[in-house]
A tleap script that builds the chain and sets N, CA, C and O, in Angstrom:
source leaprc.protein.ff14SB
mol = sequence {
  NMET MET ALA PRO PRO GLU LEU ASP ALA ARG
  PRO GLN TRP ARG TRP THR GLY ASP SER HIE
  PHE LEU VAL ALA ALA LEU VAL GLU GLY HIE
  TRP TRP VAL LEU ARG MET ASN SER PHE PRO
  ASP HIE ALA LEU TRP THR LEU PHE ILE ASP
  GLY VAL VAL ARG PHE ASP ILE ASP ASP LEU
  PRO SER THR TRP GLY GLN PRO LEU ASP ARG
  SER ALA PRO THR LEU GLU PRO GLY THR ALA
  GLU GLU ILE LEU ALA PRO ILE ALA GLY PHE
  VAL ALA TYR GLY SER GLU VAL GLY ARG PRO
  CYS ASP ASP PRO PHE CYS CYS CGLY
}
set mol.1.N position { 0.845 -1.176 0.000 }
set mol.1.CA position { 0.000 0.000 0.000 }
set mol.1.C position { 0.896 1.247 0.000 }
set mol.1.O position { 1.854 1.342 0.767 }
set mol.2.N position { 0.566 2.175 -0.860 }
set mol.2.CA position { 1.359 3.401 -0.966 }
set mol.2.C position { 1.005 4.371 0.159 }
set mol.2.O position { -0.141 4.449 0.603 }
set mol.3.N position { 2.005 5.096 0.596 }
set mol.3.CA position { 1.776 6.111 1.629 }
set mol.3.C position { 1.025 7.279 1.006 }
set mol.3.O position { 1.244 7.600 -0.162 }
set mol.4.N position { 0.149 7.915 1.763 }
set mol.4.CA position { -0.565 9.079 1.241 }
set mol.4.C position { 0.429 10.182 0.844 }
set mol.4.O position { 1.406 10.406 1.557 }
set mol.5.N position { 0.199 10.863 -0.267 }
set mol.5.CA position { 1.137 11.911 -0.698 }
set mol.5.C position { 1.248 13.060 0.296 }
set mol.5.O position { 2.252 13.773 0.302 }
set mol.6.N position { 0.241 13.250 1.133 }
set mol.6.CA position { 0.277 14.326 2.121 }
set mol.6.C position { 1.434 14.177 3.105 }
set mol.6.O position { 1.873 15.164 3.694 }
set mol.7.N position { 1.928 12.962 3.287 }
set mol.7.CA position { 2.987 12.729 4.263 }
set mol.7.C position { 4.299 13.405 3.875 }
set mol.7.O position { 5.168 13.595 4.726 }
set mol.8.N position { 4.453 13.769 2.608 }
set mol.8.CA position { 5.665 14.446 2.148 }
set mol.8.C position { 5.537 15.967 2.137 }
set mol.8.O position { 6.519 16.666 1.888 }
set mol.9.N position { 4.359 16.479 2.398 }
set mol.9.CA position { 4.127 17.929 2.367 }
set mol.9.C position { 4.838 18.609 3.532 }
set mol.9.O position { 5.248 17.961 4.495 }
set mol.10.N position { 4.974 19.922 3.423 }
set mol.10.CA position { 5.626 20.726 4.462 }
set mol.10.C position { 4.683 21.858 4.894 }
set mol.10.O position { 4.925 23.025 4.587 }
set mol.11.N position { 3.615 21.505 5.604 }
set mol.11.CA position { 2.659 22.531 6.024 }
set mol.11.C position { 3.275 23.516 7.012 }
set mol.11.O position { 4.113 23.151 7.836 }
set mol.12.N position { 2.850 24.744 6.913 }
set mol.12.CA position { 3.235 25.786 7.860 }
set mol.12.C position { 2.016 26.012 8.762 }
set mol.12.O position { 1.110 26.767 8.408 }
set mol.13.N position { 1.998 25.369 9.902 }
set mol.13.CA position { 0.836 25.374 10.783 }
set mol.13.C position { 0.609 26.737 11.411 }
set mol.13.O position { 1.548 27.465 11.731 }
set mol.14.N position { -0.674 27.059 11.576 }
set mol.14.CA position { -1.080 28.276 12.260 }
set mol.14.C position { -2.194 27.913 13.230 }
set mol.14.O position { -3.020 27.045 12.947 }
set mol.15.N position { -2.209 28.570 14.354 }
set mol.15.CA position { -3.246 28.333 15.375 }
set mol.15.C position { -4.595 28.823 14.863 }
set mol.15.O position { -4.680 29.843 14.179 }
set mol.16.N position { -5.655 28.077 15.207 }
set mol.16.CA position { -7.001 28.460 14.788 }
set mol.16.C position { -7.772 29.173 15.897 }
set mol.16.O position { -8.714 29.916 15.622 }
set mol.17.N position { -7.373 28.949 17.148 }
set mol.17.CA position { -8.140 29.476 18.274 }
set mol.17.C position { -9.249 28.534 18.710 }
set mol.17.O position { -10.019 28.871 19.610 }
set mol.18.N position { -9.348 27.370 18.098 }
set mol.18.CA position { -10.379 26.387 18.429 }
set mol.18.C position { -9.748 25.295 19.298 }
set mol.18.O position { -8.605 24.899 19.073 }
set mol.19.N position { -10.488 24.820 20.277 }
set mol.19.CA position { -9.931 23.842 21.215 }
set mol.19.C position { -9.909 22.408 20.678 }
set mol.19.O position { -9.253 21.554 21.273 }
set mol.20.N position { -10.593 22.121 19.587 }
set mol.20.CA position { -10.595 20.773 19.010 }
set mol.20.C position { -9.792 20.721 17.716 }
set mol.20.O position { -9.031 19.784 17.476 }
set mol.21.N position { -9.974 21.730 16.900 }
set mol.21.CA position { -9.273 21.834 15.627 }
set mol.21.C position { -8.193 22.892 15.829 }
set mol.21.O position { -8.371 24.057 15.474 }
set mol.22.N position { -7.087 22.470 16.397 }
set mol.22.CA position { -6.085 23.401 16.913 }
set mol.22.C position { -5.335 24.186 15.855 }
set mol.22.O position { -5.104 25.385 16.013 }
set mol.23.N position { -4.952 23.515 14.774 }
set mol.23.CA position { -4.089 24.161 13.788 }
set mol.23.C position { -4.581 23.912 12.372 }
set mol.23.O position { -5.268 22.931 12.086 }
set mol.24.N position { -4.201 24.843 11.492 }
set mol.24.CA position { -4.530 24.738 10.076 }
set mol.24.C position { -3.339 25.234 9.271 }
set mol.24.O position { -2.500 25.984 9.770 }
set mol.25.N position { -3.283 24.801 8.017 }
set mol.25.CA position { -2.219 25.238 7.126 }
set mol.25.C position { -2.753 25.280 5.698 }
set mol.25.O position { -3.526 24.413 5.291 }
set mol.26.N position { -2.342 26.274 4.956 }
set mol.26.CA position { -2.682 26.352 3.542 }
set mol.26.C position { -1.570 25.638 2.774 }
set mol.26.O position { -0.424 26.086 2.764 }
set mol.27.N position { -1.920 24.525 2.134 }
set mol.27.CA position { -0.946 23.693 1.429 }
set mol.27.C position { -1.384 23.578 -0.026 }
set mol.27.O position { -2.401 22.956 -0.333 }
set mol.28.N position { -0.604 24.185 -0.914 }
set mol.28.CA position { -0.892 24.137 -2.346 }
set mol.28.C position { -2.337 24.504 -2.651 }
set mol.28.O position { -2.994 23.848 -3.459 }
set mol.29.N position { -2.828 25.552 -2.004 }
set mol.29.CA position { -4.169 26.051 -2.256 }
set mol.29.C position { -5.287 25.330 -1.533 }
set mol.29.O position { -6.461 25.620 -1.765 }
set mol.30.N position { -4.944 24.391 -0.657 }
set mol.30.CA position { -5.941 23.618 0.084 }
set mol.30.C position { -5.721 23.817 1.578 }
set mol.30.O position { -4.588 23.791 2.059 }
set mol.31.N position { -6.818 24.016 2.307 }
set mol.31.CA position { -6.720 24.177 3.760 }
set mol.31.C position { -6.702 22.823 4.443 }
set mol.31.O position { -7.618 22.013 4.298 }
set mol.32.N position { -5.642 22.605 5.186 }
set mol.32.CA position { -5.502 21.426 6.033 }
set mol.32.C position { -5.847 21.822 7.460 }
set mol.32.O position { -5.475 22.902 7.920 }
set mol.33.N position { -6.557 20.949 8.154 }
set mol.33.CA position { -6.880 21.178 9.563 }
set mol.33.C position { -6.616 19.883 10.324 }
set mol.33.O position { -6.990 18.800 9.875 }
set mol.34.N position { -5.973 20.005 11.470 }
set mol.34.CA position { -5.761 18.853 12.338 }
set mol.34.C position { -6.710 18.925 13.530 }
set mol.34.O position { -6.786 19.938 14.225 }
set mol.35.N position { -7.430 17.825 13.748 }
set mol.35.CA position { -8.244 17.707 14.964 }
set mol.35.C position { -7.467 16.828 15.929 }
set mol.35.O position { -6.987 15.756 15.562 }
set mol.36.N position { -7.347 17.292 17.165 }
set mol.36.CA position { -6.712 16.469 18.192 }
set mol.36.C position { -7.797 15.592 18.811 }
set mol.36.O position { -8.842 16.078 19.243 }
set mol.37.N position { -7.524 14.289 18.842 }
set mol.37.CA position { -8.496 13.321 19.361 }
set mol.37.C position { -8.096 12.857 20.758 }
set mol.37.O position { -7.037 13.220 21.270 }
set mol.38.N position { -8.957 12.055 21.357 }
set mol.38.CA position { -8.713 11.499 22.693 }
set mol.38.C position { -7.810 10.281 22.580 }
set mol.38.O position { -8.284 9.151 22.467 }
set mol.39.N position { -6.529 10.519 22.611 }
set mol.39.CA position { -5.505 9.477 22.525 }
set mol.39.C position { -5.274 8.910 23.922 }
set mol.39.O position { -5.227 9.707 24.859 }
set mol.40.N position { -5.129 7.649 24.137 }
set mol.40.CA position { -4.915 6.564 23.188 }
set mol.40.C position { -6.182 5.827 22.783 }
set mol.40.O position { -6.101 4.814 22.087 }
set mol.41.N position { -7.338 6.300 23.194 }
set mol.41.CA position { -8.577 5.627 22.808 }
set mol.41.C position { -8.827 5.709 21.307 }
set mol.41.O position { -9.468 4.834 20.725 }
set mol.42.N position { -8.320 6.755 20.694 }
set mol.42.CA position { -8.461 6.973 19.256 }
set mol.42.C position { -7.125 7.458 18.717 }
set mol.42.O position { -6.207 7.767 19.478 }
set mol.43.N position { -7.030 7.518 17.407 }
set mol.43.CA position { -5.824 8.080 16.799 }
set mol.43.C position { -5.610 9.482 17.362 }
set mol.43.O position { -6.575 10.185 17.664 }
set mol.44.N position { -4.360 9.888 17.502 }
set mol.44.CA position { -4.057 11.198 18.088 }
set mol.44.C position { -4.596 12.343 17.241 }
set mol.44.O position { -5.110 13.322 17.782 }
set mol.45.N position { -4.485 12.236 15.929 }
set mol.45.CA position { -4.887 13.308 15.021 }
set mol.45.C position { -5.798 12.793 13.919 }
set mol.45.O position { -5.721 11.628 13.529 }
set mol.46.N position { -6.661 13.671 13.422 }
set mol.46.CA position { -7.399 13.433 12.195 }
set mol.46.C position { -7.114 14.615 11.283 }
set mol.46.O position { -7.230 15.770 11.693 }
set mol.47.N position { -6.740 14.318 10.041 }
set mol.47.CA position { -6.468 15.361 9.057 }
set mol.47.C position { -7.694 15.575 8.186 }
set mol.47.O position { -8.243 14.629 7.622 }
set mol.48.N position { -8.116 16.828 8.084 }
set mol.48.CA position { -9.168 17.243 7.165 }
set mol.48.C position { -8.526 18.132 6.107 }
set mol.48.O position { -7.677 18.965 6.423 }
set mol.49.N position { -8.926 17.958 4.865 }
set mol.49.CA position { -8.454 18.827 3.791 }
set mol.49.C position { -9.679 19.422 3.112 }
set mol.49.O position { -10.545 18.705 2.610 }
set mol.50.N position { -9.730 20.749 3.110 }
set mol.50.CA position { -10.870 21.479 2.541 }
set mol.50.C position { -12.203 20.958 3.075 }
set mol.50.O position { -13.175 20.827 2.331 }
set mol.51.N position { -12.235 20.663 4.371 }
set mol.51.CA position { -13.470 20.262 5.030 }
set mol.51.C position { -13.838 18.799 4.893 }
set mol.51.O position { -14.912 18.388 5.333 }
set mol.52.N position { -12.962 18.001 4.287 }
set mol.52.CA position { -13.227 16.575 4.092 }
set mol.52.C position { -12.170 15.771 4.844 }
set mol.52.O position { -10.977 16.065 4.760 }
set mol.53.N position { -12.617 14.755 5.579 }
set mol.53.CA position { -11.663 13.924 6.312 }
set mol.53.C position { -10.756 13.210 5.323 }
set mol.53.O position { -11.207 12.710 4.292 }
set mol.54.N position { -9.457 13.170 5.657 }
set mol.54.CA position { -8.489 12.489 4.790 }
set mol.54.C position { -7.995 11.211 5.456 }
set mol.54.O position { -8.095 10.137 4.862 }
set mol.55.N position { -7.462 11.299 6.676 }
set mol.55.CA position { -7.036 10.101 7.397 }
set mol.55.C position { -6.715 10.443 8.841 }
set mol.55.O position { -6.558 11.608 9.205 }
set mol.56.N position { -6.619 9.383 9.666 }
set mol.56.CA position { -6.183 9.478 11.059 }
set mol.56.C position { -4.701 9.149 11.103 }
set mol.56.O position { -4.191 8.400 10.269 }
set mol.57.N position { -4.014 9.724 12.094 }
set mol.57.CA position { -2.583 9.478 12.215 }
set mol.57.C position { -2.157 9.687 13.673 }
set mol.57.O position { -2.650 10.590 14.348 }
set mol.58.N position { -1.250 8.856 14.141 }
set mol.58.CA position { -0.693 9.002 15.487 }
set mol.58.C position { 0.632 9.749 15.452 }
set mol.58.O position { 0.828 10.716 16.189 }
set mol.59.N position { 1.532 9.301 14.599 }
set mol.59.CA position { 2.866 9.888 14.518 }
set mol.59.C position { 2.959 10.768 13.269 }
set mol.59.O position { 2.929 10.270 12.144 }
set mol.60.N position { 3.070 12.057 13.480 }
set mol.60.CA position { 3.150 12.970 12.358 }
set mol.60.C position { 4.513 12.864 11.687 }
set mol.60.O position { 5.527 12.698 12.365 }
set mol.61.N position { 4.544 12.959 10.363 }
set mol.61.CA position { 5.824 12.895 9.672 }
set mol.61.C position { 6.692 14.104 10.018 }
set mol.61.O position { 6.178 15.182 10.318 }
set mol.62.N position { 7.988 13.919 9.975 }
set mol.62.CA position { 8.901 15.014 10.322 }
set mol.62.C position { 8.731 16.210 9.385 }
set mol.62.O position { 9.000 17.346 9.777 }
set mol.63.N position { 8.291 15.966 8.167 }
set mol.63.CA position { 8.095 17.071 7.218 }
set mol.63.C position { 6.984 18.021 7.654 }
set mol.63.O position { 6.900 19.148 7.166 }
set mol.64.N position { 6.133 17.568 8.572 }
set mol.64.CA position { 5.030 18.408 9.054 }
set mol.64.C position { 5.471 19.343 10.171 }
set mol.64.O position { 4.665 20.134 10.661 }
set mol.65.N position { 6.713 19.272 10.575 }
set mol.65.CA position { 7.192 20.155 11.630 }
set mol.65.C position { 6.512 19.871 12.958 }
set mol.65.O position { 6.133 18.738 13.252 }
set mol.66.N position { 6.366 20.920 13.751 }
set mol.66.CA position { 5.753 20.820 15.078 }
set mol.66.C position { 4.436 21.591 15.078 }
set mol.66.O position { 4.442 22.797 15.322 }
set mol.67.N position { 3.311 20.935 14.814 }
set mol.67.CA position { 2.041 21.654 14.758 }
set mol.67.C position { 1.704 22.428 16.024 }
set mol.67.O position { 1.022 23.450 15.957 }
set mol.68.N position { 2.171 21.956 17.176 }
set mol.68.CA position { 1.822 22.615 18.433 }
set mol.68.C position { 2.886 23.617 18.891 }
set mol.68.O position { 2.969 23.941 20.076 }
set mol.69.N position { 3.680 24.092 17.972 }
set mol.69.CA position { 4.703 25.095 18.265 }
set mol.69.C position { 4.015 26.396 18.686 }
set mol.69.O position { 3.327 27.033 17.889 }
set mol.70.N position { 4.209 26.772 19.932 }
set mol.70.CA position { 3.549 27.965 20.483 }
set mol.70.C position { 3.963 29.262 19.781 }
set mol.70.O position { 3.276 30.276 19.903 }
set mol.71.N position { 5.072 29.236 19.053 }
set mol.71.CA position { 5.512 30.449 18.361 }
set mol.71.C position { 4.853 30.613 16.991 }
set mol.71.O position { 5.052 31.633 16.332 }
set mol.72.N position { 4.076 29.628 16.558 }
set mol.72.CA position { 3.396 29.725 15.261 }
set mol.72.C position { 2.362 30.850 15.309 }
set mol.72.O position { 1.772 31.108 16.359 }
set mol.73.N position { 2.143 31.514 14.182 }
set mol.73.CA position { 1.153 32.596 14.149 }
set mol.73.C position { -0.272 32.062 14.277 }
set mol.73.O position { -0.521 30.870 14.096 }
set mol.74.N position { -1.181 32.945 14.586 }
set mol.74.CA position { -2.599 32.611 14.697 }
set mol.74.C position { -3.335 33.168 13.480 }
set mol.74.O position { -3.071 34.283 13.029 }
set mol.75.N position { -4.250 32.377 12.968 }
set mol.75.CA position { -5.076 32.829 11.851 }
set mol.75.C position { -5.976 33.977 12.287 }
set mol.75.O position { -6.342 34.079 13.458 }
set mol.76.N position { -6.328 34.832 11.346 }
set mol.76.CA position { -7.333 35.857 11.613 }
set mol.76.C position { -8.635 35.139 11.980 }
set mol.76.O position { -8.955 34.116 11.375 }
set mol.77.N position { -9.397 35.655 12.960 }
set mol.77.CA position { -10.620 34.966 13.400 }
set mol.77.C position { -11.588 34.650 12.257 }
set mol.77.O position { -12.156 33.558 12.223 }
set mol.78.N position { -11.783 35.567 11.339 }
set mol.78.CA position { -12.694 35.322 10.219 }
set mol.78.C position { -12.214 34.202 9.314 }
set mol.78.O position { -13.013 33.403 8.827 }
set mol.79.N position { -10.921 34.147 9.092 }
set mol.79.CA position { -10.343 33.085 8.265 }
set mol.79.C position { -10.506 31.745 8.959 }
set mol.79.O position { -10.918 30.767 8.336 }
set mol.80.N position { -10.188 31.694 10.233 }
set mol.80.CA position { -10.333 30.447 10.984 }
set mol.80.C position { -11.785 29.984 10.980 }
set mol.80.O position { -12.061 28.798 10.801 }
set mol.81.N position { -12.699 30.904 11.174 }
set mol.81.CA position { -14.125 30.560 11.190 }
set mol.81.C position { -14.557 29.971 9.849 }
set mol.81.O position { -15.304 28.993 9.808 }
set mol.82.N position { -14.096 30.553 8.775 }
set mol.82.CA position { -14.445 30.074 7.430 }
set mol.82.C position { -13.874 28.679 7.172 }
set mol.82.O position { -14.556 27.816 6.620 }
set mol.83.N position { -12.631 28.466 7.569 }
set mol.83.CA position { -11.972 27.173 7.361 }
set mol.83.C position { -12.640 26.077 8.192 }
set mol.83.O position { -12.811 24.952 7.722 }
set mol.84.N position { -13.016 26.410 9.424 }
set mol.84.CA position { -13.571 25.411 10.336 }
set mol.84.C position { -15.064 25.175 10.154 }
set mol.84.O position { -15.581 24.167 10.637 }
set mol.85.N position { -15.765 26.065 9.479 }
set mol.85.CA position { -17.222 25.939 9.333 }
set mol.85.C position { -17.661 24.567 8.802 }
set mol.85.O position { -18.603 23.994 9.349 }
set mol.86.N position { -17.027 24.020 7.769 }
set mol.86.CA position { -17.496 22.723 7.250 }
set mol.86.C position { -17.274 21.544 8.193 }
set mol.86.O position { -17.910 20.502 8.038 }
set mol.87.N position { -16.385 21.695 9.161 }
set mol.87.CA position { -16.074 20.569 10.050 }
set mol.87.C position { -16.460 20.839 11.505 }
set mol.87.O position { -16.204 20.006 12.374 }
set mol.88.N position { -17.059 21.965 11.771 }
set mol.88.CA position { -17.383 22.358 13.151 }
set mol.88.C position { -18.216 21.314 13.890 }
set mol.88.O position { -18.100 21.195 15.110 }
set mol.89.N position { -19.034 20.573 13.197 }
set mol.89.CA position { -19.875 19.552 13.830 }
set mol.89.C position { -19.177 18.225 14.038 }
set mol.89.O position { -19.782 17.279 14.543 }
set mol.90.N position { -17.908 18.140 13.655 }
set mol.90.CA position { -17.172 16.879 13.735 }
set mol.90.C position { -16.184 16.865 14.897 }
set mol.90.O position { -15.039 16.442 14.742 }
set mol.91.N position { -16.625 17.319 16.035 }
set mol.91.CA position { -15.762 17.368 17.218 }
set mol.91.C position { -15.490 15.968 17.751 }
set mol.91.O position { -14.348 15.653 18.084 }
set mol.92.N position { -16.507 15.126 17.839 }
set mol.92.CA position { -16.338 13.762 18.365 }
set mol.92.C position { -15.646 12.887 17.339 }
set mol.92.O position { -15.959 12.944 16.150 }
set mol.93.N position { -14.708 12.081 17.798 }
set mol.93.CA position { -14.017 11.156 16.912 }
set mol.93.C position { -15.039 10.282 16.185 }
set mol.93.O position { -15.957 9.753 16.812 }
set mol.94.N position { -14.889 10.131 14.888 }
set mol.94.CA position { -15.781 9.291 14.093 }
set mol.94.C position { -17.005 10.006 13.560 }
set mol.94.O position { -17.683 9.483 12.676 }
set mol.95.N position { -17.306 11.184 14.074 }
set mol.95.CA position { -18.506 11.901 13.626 }
set mol.95.C position { -18.428 12.265 12.144 }
set mol.95.O position { -19.453 12.382 11.473 }
set mol.96.N position { -17.214 12.443 11.642 }
set mol.96.CA position { -17.034 12.807 10.241 }
set mol.96.C position { -17.404 11.683 9.277 }
set mol.96.O position { -17.560 11.919 8.079 }
set mol.97.N position { -17.545 10.462 9.794 }
set mol.97.CA position { -17.966 9.326 8.972 }
set mol.97.C position { -19.297 8.753 9.460 }
set mol.97.O position { -19.657 7.629 9.112 }
set mol.98.N position { -20.023 9.527 10.264 }
set mol.98.CA position { -21.347 9.120 10.726 }
set mol.98.C position { -21.364 8.165 11.898 }
set mol.98.O position { -22.409 7.593 12.208 }
set mol.99.N position { -20.210 7.974 12.571 }
set mol.99.CA position { -20.141 7.077 13.719 }
set mol.99.C position { -19.436 7.774 14.884 }
set mol.99.O position { -18.337 7.376 15.269 }
set mol.100.N position { -20.062 8.810 15.447 }
set mol.100.CA position { -19.393 9.545 16.531 }
set mol.100.C position { -19.226 8.696 17.782 }
set mol.100.O position { -20.127 7.960 18.187 }
set mol.101.N position { -18.064 8.817 18.373 }
set mol.101.CA position { -17.803 8.140 19.635 }
set mol.101.C position { -18.693 8.768 20.704 }
set mol.101.O position { -18.773 9.990 20.827 }
set mol.102.N position { -19.357 7.914 21.470 }
set mol.102.CA position { -20.210 8.439 22.538 }
set mol.102.C position { -19.754 7.939 23.906 }
set mol.102.O position { -20.515 7.983 24.872 }
set mol.103.N position { -18.518 7.467 23.984 }
set mol.103.CA position { -17.967 7.005 25.246 }
set mol.103.C position { -17.672 8.232 26.121 }
set mol.103.O position { -16.861 9.077 25.741 }
set mol.104.N position { -18.319 8.335 27.278 }
set mol.104.CA position { -18.126 9.522 28.119 }
set mol.104.C position { -16.710 9.669 28.684 }
set mol.104.O position { -16.326 10.756 29.116 }
set mol.105.N position { -15.936 8.583 28.681 }
set mol.105.CA position { -14.588 8.659 29.233 }
set mol.105.C position { -13.587 9.243 28.251 }
set mol.105.O position { -12.607 9.855 28.677 }
set mol.106.N position { -13.798 9.076 26.956 }
set mol.106.CA position { -12.826 9.607 26.003 }
set mol.106.C position { -13.394 10.753 25.171 }
set mol.106.O position { -12.642 11.634 24.753 }
set mol.107.N position { -14.675 10.762 24.926 }
set mol.107.CA position { -15.249 11.776 24.029 }
set mol.107.C position { -16.410 12.546 24.643 }
set mol.107.O position { -17.022 13.384 23.980 }
set mol.108.N position { -16.714 12.267 25.899 }
set mol.108.CA position { -17.880 12.894 26.519 }
set mol.108.C position { -17.639 14.189 27.174 }
set mol.108.O position { -18.566 14.785 27.721 }
savepdb mol mol.pdb
quit
C-alpha cells in the first residue's frame, strides 16, 4: 500500500483558536486542519483537507514540523471561522464518517 502523498508535504501550521481543531495550514491552495483526538482511545490526530476527512494518524511525519509550536502565528478569526465551518460539527471522533464516539470517558 502506498503512503498518502500528504505525508511528504511541508505545512506551515497556524493556530485556529479552536480547542478541538487546533491548527490549520494552507498547502498548495488547500486548507488542512488537524483535529486532536482522545488518545490513546483513538488516533491522536485526524487530518481534514478542505473540510473533508483524509485520514487518522498518530505519529506525524517530520516534514510536518511541530504543529503545536507555540511560536506559530494565529489565523485571523474570520479566516479560521471560514476554514472550520465545514467541520465544526465533527468534534467527536468518528462523527465525520457518521459514527461519533459516545464514550463519556474519552469523548464525553
